[in-house]
C-alpha atoms as a printed R data frame, in Angstrom:
   type eleno elety resid chain resno       x       y       z
1  ATOM     1    CA   MET     A     1 107.948 227.894  35.739
2  ATOM     2    CA   ARG     A     2 109.416 229.138  32.995
3  ATOM     3    CA   ASP     A     3 110.543 224.987  32.398
4  ATOM     4    CA   ARG     A     4 107.293 224.458  32.834
5  ATOM     5    CA   GLU     A     5 105.338 227.150  30.804
6  ATOM     6    CA   LYS     A     6 107.771 226.368  27.894
7  ATOM     7    CA   ASN     A     7 106.361 222.383  28.447
8  ATOM     8    CA   GLN     A     8 103.677 224.024  28.405
9  ATOM     9    CA   GLU     A     9 104.291 225.638  24.905
10 ATOM    10    CA   MET     A    10 105.791 222.511  23.089
11 ATOM    11    CA   GLU     A    11 103.386 219.513  24.163
12 ATOM    12    CA   GLU     A    12 100.461 222.356  22.747
13 ATOM    13    CA   HIS     A    13 102.664 222.367  19.953
14 ATOM    14    CA   ARG     A    14 103.369 218.915  19.591
15 ATOM    15    CA   GLN     A    15  99.078 218.477  20.053
16 ATOM    16    CA   ALA     A    16  98.761 220.989  17.096
17 ATOM    17    CA   LEU     A    17 101.352 219.133  14.899
18 ATOM    18    CA   LEU     A    18 100.173 215.486  15.643
19 ATOM    19    CA   ASP     A    19  96.138 216.636  14.782
20 ATOM    20    CA   ALA     A    20  97.306 218.208  11.873
21 ATOM    21    CA   ARG     A    21  98.661 215.501  11.203
22 ATOM    22    CA   GLY     A    22  95.473 213.142  11.408
23 ATOM    23    CA   GLU     A    23  94.014 215.743   9.286
24 ATOM    24    CA   ILE     A    24  95.990 215.249   6.805
25 ATOM    25    CA   LEU     A    25  96.174 211.417   6.545
26 ATOM    26    CA   GLY     A    26  92.898 211.282   7.214
27 ATOM    27    CA   LYS     A    27  92.106 213.458   4.123
28 ATOM    28    CA   TYR     A    28  94.629 211.051   1.873
29 ATOM    29    CA   ASN     A    29  93.342 208.182   2.991
30 ATOM    30    CA   SER     A    30  89.615 209.709   1.848
31 ATOM    31    CA   GLU     A    31  90.913 211.040  -1.877
32 ATOM    32    CA   LYS     A    32  92.946 207.256  -1.849
33 ATOM    33    CA   GLU     A    33  89.959 205.530  -1.172
34 ATOM    34    CA   GLN     A    34  87.998 207.479  -4.024
35 ATOM    35    CA   ARG     A    35  91.062 206.557  -6.554
36 ATOM    36    CA   ILE     A    36  90.702 203.115  -5.958
37 ATOM    37    CA   GLN     A    37  87.355 203.260  -6.596
38 ATOM    38    CA   TRP     A    38  87.274 205.753  -9.561
39 ATOM    39    CA   LEU     A    39  89.564 202.843 -10.870
40 ATOM    40    CA   VAL     A    40  87.827 199.569 -10.302
41 ATOM    41    CA   LYS     A    41  84.864 201.699 -12.340
42 ATOM    42    CA   PHE     A    42  87.621 202.695 -14.925
43 ATOM    43    CA   ILE     A    43  88.432 199.175 -15.150
44 ATOM    44    CA   ASP     A    44  85.082 197.829 -15.173
45 ATOM    45    CA   ILE     A    45  84.088 200.059 -18.391
46 ATOM    46    CA   GLU     A    46  87.131 198.363 -20.293
47 ATOM    47    CA   ASP     A    47  86.145 195.212 -19.212
48 ATOM    48    CA   GLU     A    48  83.227 195.356 -20.943
49 ATOM    49    CA   LEU     A    49  84.079 197.493 -23.835
50 ATOM    50    CA   GLU     A    50  86.917 194.443 -24.623
51 ATOM    51    CA   GLU     A    51  83.875 192.052 -24.340
52 ATOM    52    CA   LEU     A    52  81.099 194.049 -27.034
53 ATOM    53    CA   SER     A    53  84.693 194.292 -29.283
54 ATOM    54    CA   ARG     A    54  84.773 190.825 -29.280
55 ATOM    55    CA   ARG     A    55  81.119 189.975 -29.680
56 ATOM    56    CA   LYS     A    56  80.960 192.432 -32.692
57 ATOM    57    CA   THR     A    57  84.608 190.559 -34.244
58 ATOM    58    CA   ASN     A    58  82.679 187.110 -33.743
59 ATOM    59    CA   GLY     A    59  79.600 188.706 -35.425
60 ATOM    60    CA   LEU     A    60  77.326 187.948 -31.609
61 ATOM    61    CA   ALA     A    61  76.492 191.750 -31.262
62 ATOM    62    CA   HIS     A    62  73.801 190.712 -33.818
63 ATOM    63    CA   ARG     A    63  72.476 187.719 -31.905
64 ATOM    64    CA   ARG     A    64  71.963 189.245 -28.474
């Protein structure tokens, strides 16, 4: 009987750890996706600024 209780406690603890791990991984992946989206937006802005700079350098900014 004592072994069964101990095994039950260990299984409950194991399941709690698995649940916590899953929650952490879910948050990590969500934050990772958000960081990727912000990085893509940042790169798009950098590209647009570079294009505007080229146009200004080439004298095309006023012809638009």
